Coordinates of C-alpha atoms in Angstrom, one line a residue:
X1 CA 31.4 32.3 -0.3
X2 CA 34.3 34.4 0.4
X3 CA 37.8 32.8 -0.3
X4 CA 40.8 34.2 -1.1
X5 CA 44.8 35.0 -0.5
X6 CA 47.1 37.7 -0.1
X7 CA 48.2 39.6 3.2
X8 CA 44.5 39.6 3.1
X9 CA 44.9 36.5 0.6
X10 CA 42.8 37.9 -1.8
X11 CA 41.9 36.0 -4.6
X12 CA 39.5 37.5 -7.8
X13 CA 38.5 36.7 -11.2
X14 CA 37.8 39.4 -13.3
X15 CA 38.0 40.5 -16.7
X16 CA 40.1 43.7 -16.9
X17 CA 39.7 46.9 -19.3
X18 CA 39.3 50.7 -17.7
X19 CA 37.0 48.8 -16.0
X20 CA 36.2 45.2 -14.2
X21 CA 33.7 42.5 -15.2
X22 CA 33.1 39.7 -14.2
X23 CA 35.1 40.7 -10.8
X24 CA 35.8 37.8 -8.6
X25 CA 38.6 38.4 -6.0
X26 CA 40.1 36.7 -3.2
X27 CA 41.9 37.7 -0.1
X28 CA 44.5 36.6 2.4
X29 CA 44.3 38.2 5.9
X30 CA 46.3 36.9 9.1
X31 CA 48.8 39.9 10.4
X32 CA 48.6 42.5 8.3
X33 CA 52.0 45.1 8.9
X34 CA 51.3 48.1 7.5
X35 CA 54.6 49.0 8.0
X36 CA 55.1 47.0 4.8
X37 CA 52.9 49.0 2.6
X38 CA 54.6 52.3 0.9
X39 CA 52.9 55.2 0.5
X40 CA 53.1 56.0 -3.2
X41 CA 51.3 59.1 -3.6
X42 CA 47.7 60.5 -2.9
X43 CA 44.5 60.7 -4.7
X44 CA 41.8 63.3 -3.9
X45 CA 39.2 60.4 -3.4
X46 CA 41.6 57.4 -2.0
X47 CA 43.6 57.8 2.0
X48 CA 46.3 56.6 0.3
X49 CA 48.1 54.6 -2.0
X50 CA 50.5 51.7 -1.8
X51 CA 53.2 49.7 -3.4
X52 CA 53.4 46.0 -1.1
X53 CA 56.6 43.8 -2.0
X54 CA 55.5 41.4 -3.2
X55 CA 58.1 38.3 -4.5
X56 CA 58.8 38.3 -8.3
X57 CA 58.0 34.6 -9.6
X58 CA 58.8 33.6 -13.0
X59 CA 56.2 31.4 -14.6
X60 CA 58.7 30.3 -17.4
X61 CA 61.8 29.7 -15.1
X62 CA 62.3 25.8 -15.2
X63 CA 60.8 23.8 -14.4
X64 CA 58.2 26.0 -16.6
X65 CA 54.9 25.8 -16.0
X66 CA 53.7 27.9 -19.9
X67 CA 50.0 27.6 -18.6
X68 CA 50.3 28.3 -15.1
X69 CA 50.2 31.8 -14.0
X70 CA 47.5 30.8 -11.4
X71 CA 49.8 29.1 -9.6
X72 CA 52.7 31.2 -10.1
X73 CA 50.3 34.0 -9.2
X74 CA 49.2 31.8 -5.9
X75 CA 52.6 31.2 -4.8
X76 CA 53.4 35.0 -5.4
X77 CA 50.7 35.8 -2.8
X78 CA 51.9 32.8 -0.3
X79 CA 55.8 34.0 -0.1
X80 CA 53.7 37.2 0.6
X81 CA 52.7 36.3 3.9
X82 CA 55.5 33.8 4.7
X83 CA 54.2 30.5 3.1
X84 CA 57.4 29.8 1.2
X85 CA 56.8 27.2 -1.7
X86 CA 57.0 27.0 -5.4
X87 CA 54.7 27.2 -8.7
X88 CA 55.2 23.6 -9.6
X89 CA 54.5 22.4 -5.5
X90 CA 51.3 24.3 -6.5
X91 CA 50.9 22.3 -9.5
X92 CA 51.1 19.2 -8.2
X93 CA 48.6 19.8 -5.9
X94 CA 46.2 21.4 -8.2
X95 CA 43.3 19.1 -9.1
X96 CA 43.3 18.8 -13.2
X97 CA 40.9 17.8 -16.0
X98 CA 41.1 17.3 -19.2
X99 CA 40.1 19.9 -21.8
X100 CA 37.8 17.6 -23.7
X101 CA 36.7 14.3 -22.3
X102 CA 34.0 11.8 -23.6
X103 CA 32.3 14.6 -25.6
X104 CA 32.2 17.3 -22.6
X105 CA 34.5 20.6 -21.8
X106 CA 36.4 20.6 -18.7
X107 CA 35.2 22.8 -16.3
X108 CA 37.6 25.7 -15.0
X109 CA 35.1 26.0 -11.9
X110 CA 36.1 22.7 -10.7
X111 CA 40.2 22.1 -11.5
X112 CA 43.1 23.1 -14.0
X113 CA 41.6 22.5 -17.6
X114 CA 44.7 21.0 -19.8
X115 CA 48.2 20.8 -19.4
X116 CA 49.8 23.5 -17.1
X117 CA 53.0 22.7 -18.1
X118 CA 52.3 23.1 -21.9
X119 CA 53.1 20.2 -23.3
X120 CA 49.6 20.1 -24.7
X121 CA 47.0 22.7 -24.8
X122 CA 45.5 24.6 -21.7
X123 CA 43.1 26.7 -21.0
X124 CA 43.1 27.6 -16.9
X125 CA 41.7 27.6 -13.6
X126 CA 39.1 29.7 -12.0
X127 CA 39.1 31.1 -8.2
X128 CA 37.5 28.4 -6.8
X129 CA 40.0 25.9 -7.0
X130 CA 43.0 28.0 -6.6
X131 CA 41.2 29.5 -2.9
X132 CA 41.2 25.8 -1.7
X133 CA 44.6 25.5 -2.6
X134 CA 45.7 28.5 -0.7
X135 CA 43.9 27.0 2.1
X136 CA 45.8 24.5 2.2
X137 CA 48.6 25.8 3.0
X138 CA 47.4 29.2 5.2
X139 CA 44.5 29.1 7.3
X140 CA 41.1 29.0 5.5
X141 CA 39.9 31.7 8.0
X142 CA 42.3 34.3 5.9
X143 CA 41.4 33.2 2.4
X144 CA 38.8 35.0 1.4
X145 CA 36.8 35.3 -2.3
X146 CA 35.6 38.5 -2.5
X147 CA 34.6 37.7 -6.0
X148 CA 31.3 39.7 -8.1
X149 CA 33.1 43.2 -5.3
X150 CA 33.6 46.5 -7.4
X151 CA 37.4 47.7 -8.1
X152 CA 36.7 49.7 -5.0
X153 CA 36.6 46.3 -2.7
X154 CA 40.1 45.8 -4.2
X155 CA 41.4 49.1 -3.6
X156 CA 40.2 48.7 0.4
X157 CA 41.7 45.3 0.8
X158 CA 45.0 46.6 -0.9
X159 CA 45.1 49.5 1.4
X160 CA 45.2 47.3 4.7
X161 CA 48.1 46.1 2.9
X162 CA 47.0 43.2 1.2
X163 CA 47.9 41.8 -2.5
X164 CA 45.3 40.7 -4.5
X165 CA 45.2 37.4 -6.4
X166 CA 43.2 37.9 -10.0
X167 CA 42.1 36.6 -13.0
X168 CA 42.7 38.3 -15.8
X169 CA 43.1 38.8 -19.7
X170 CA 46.6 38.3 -21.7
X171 CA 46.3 41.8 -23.2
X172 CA 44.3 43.3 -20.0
X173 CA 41.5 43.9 -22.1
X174 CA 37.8 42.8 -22.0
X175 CA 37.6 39.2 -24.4
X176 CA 36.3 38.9 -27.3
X177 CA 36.5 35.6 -27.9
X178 CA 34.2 34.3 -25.6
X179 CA 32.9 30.9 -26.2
X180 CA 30.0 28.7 -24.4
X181 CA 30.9 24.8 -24.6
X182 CA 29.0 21.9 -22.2
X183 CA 30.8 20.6 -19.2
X184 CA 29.9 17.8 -16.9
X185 CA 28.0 20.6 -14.8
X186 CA 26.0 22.5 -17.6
X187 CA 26.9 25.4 -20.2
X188 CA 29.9 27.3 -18.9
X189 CA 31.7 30.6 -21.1
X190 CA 34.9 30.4 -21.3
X191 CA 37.8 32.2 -22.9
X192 CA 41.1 31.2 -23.4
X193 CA 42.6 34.7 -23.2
X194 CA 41.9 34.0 -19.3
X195 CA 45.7 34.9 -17.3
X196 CA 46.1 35.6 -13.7
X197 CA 48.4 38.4 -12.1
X198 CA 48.3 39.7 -8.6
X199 CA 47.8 43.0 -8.0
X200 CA 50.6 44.1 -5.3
X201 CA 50.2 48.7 -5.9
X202 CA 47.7 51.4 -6.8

């Protein structure tokens, strides 16, 4: 299924080092003005490279949402293409779950585990959830999950001048804490390194 956000609303999870595992991504595409992408400078192998401007939003600025860079990440990539609204909006409308509940995990596939505010623990939200958020406030027809695509598929999309919506590690480095607990839908690995930033130059 392929959901996502950015000027291509590009949404991906992925685990970063050098390299991406794990790669799901997402992408956002009504319009897309080139004219708003920068060349940068050239590789031999790439047409060209870009910088998009994308708008700065501060997870931490109050109200602070200490677990939610996915939604400070989504609304990063909505202001993108004109869909002006705010981290904690996003929150509110984020479906949550607690991280333990009646002996079973939450699941991260299915809504925010924990507190995103950080009042109590957290651990995240996958791509799933966060590209039917986006589509709720852009046309589902330009959300697209281009998630399990090589760092190649992300390169392309940002080249048409679209950011890209990720998930991540804290220290952008392959996990390696890496643990498998039982949710409601089966065995699930999870890590709570997980962090989400959009990708906006290369």
């Amino acid at each position: 299924m392929r959901i996502w956000i950015k000027s291509l609303l590009v949404i991906t999870a992925c685990i970063f080092s050098l390299t991406l595992l794990n790669t799901k991504y997402t992408f956002y595409s009504p319009t897309v003005k080139l004219e708003s992408a920068k060349v940068v400078y050239k590789l031999d192998n790439e047409p060209f490279n870009v910088r998009l401007d994308v708008p700065l939003v501060n997870q931490m600025d109050a109200p602070t949402l200490f677990n939610g860079c996915e939604v400070t990440s989504l609304a990063m990539l909505l202001q993108f293409t004109g869909k002006y609204v705010t981290k904690n909006e996003l929150a509110n409308n984020l479906p949550t779950t607690p991280i333990e509940q009646n002996g079973l995990h939450g699941n991260p596939d299915k809504a925010f585990v924990g507190s995103i505010s950080g009042d109590s623990p957290g651990l995240g939200v996958n791509h799933a959830p966060i590209a039917k958020l986006a589509a709720k406030y852009v046309n589902e027809a330009h959300v697209h999950d281009i998630s399990g695509n090589s760092i190649q598929d992300i390169i392309t999309v940002l080249s048409t001048g679209a950011p890209v919506w990720i998930i991540t590690t804290t220290d952008y480095h392959a996990p390696k804490n890496w643990q498998t607990v039982q949710t409601k839908e089966g065995k699930k690995k999870i890590t709570y390194s997980m962090h989400s930033v959009v990708i906006y130059w290369i």
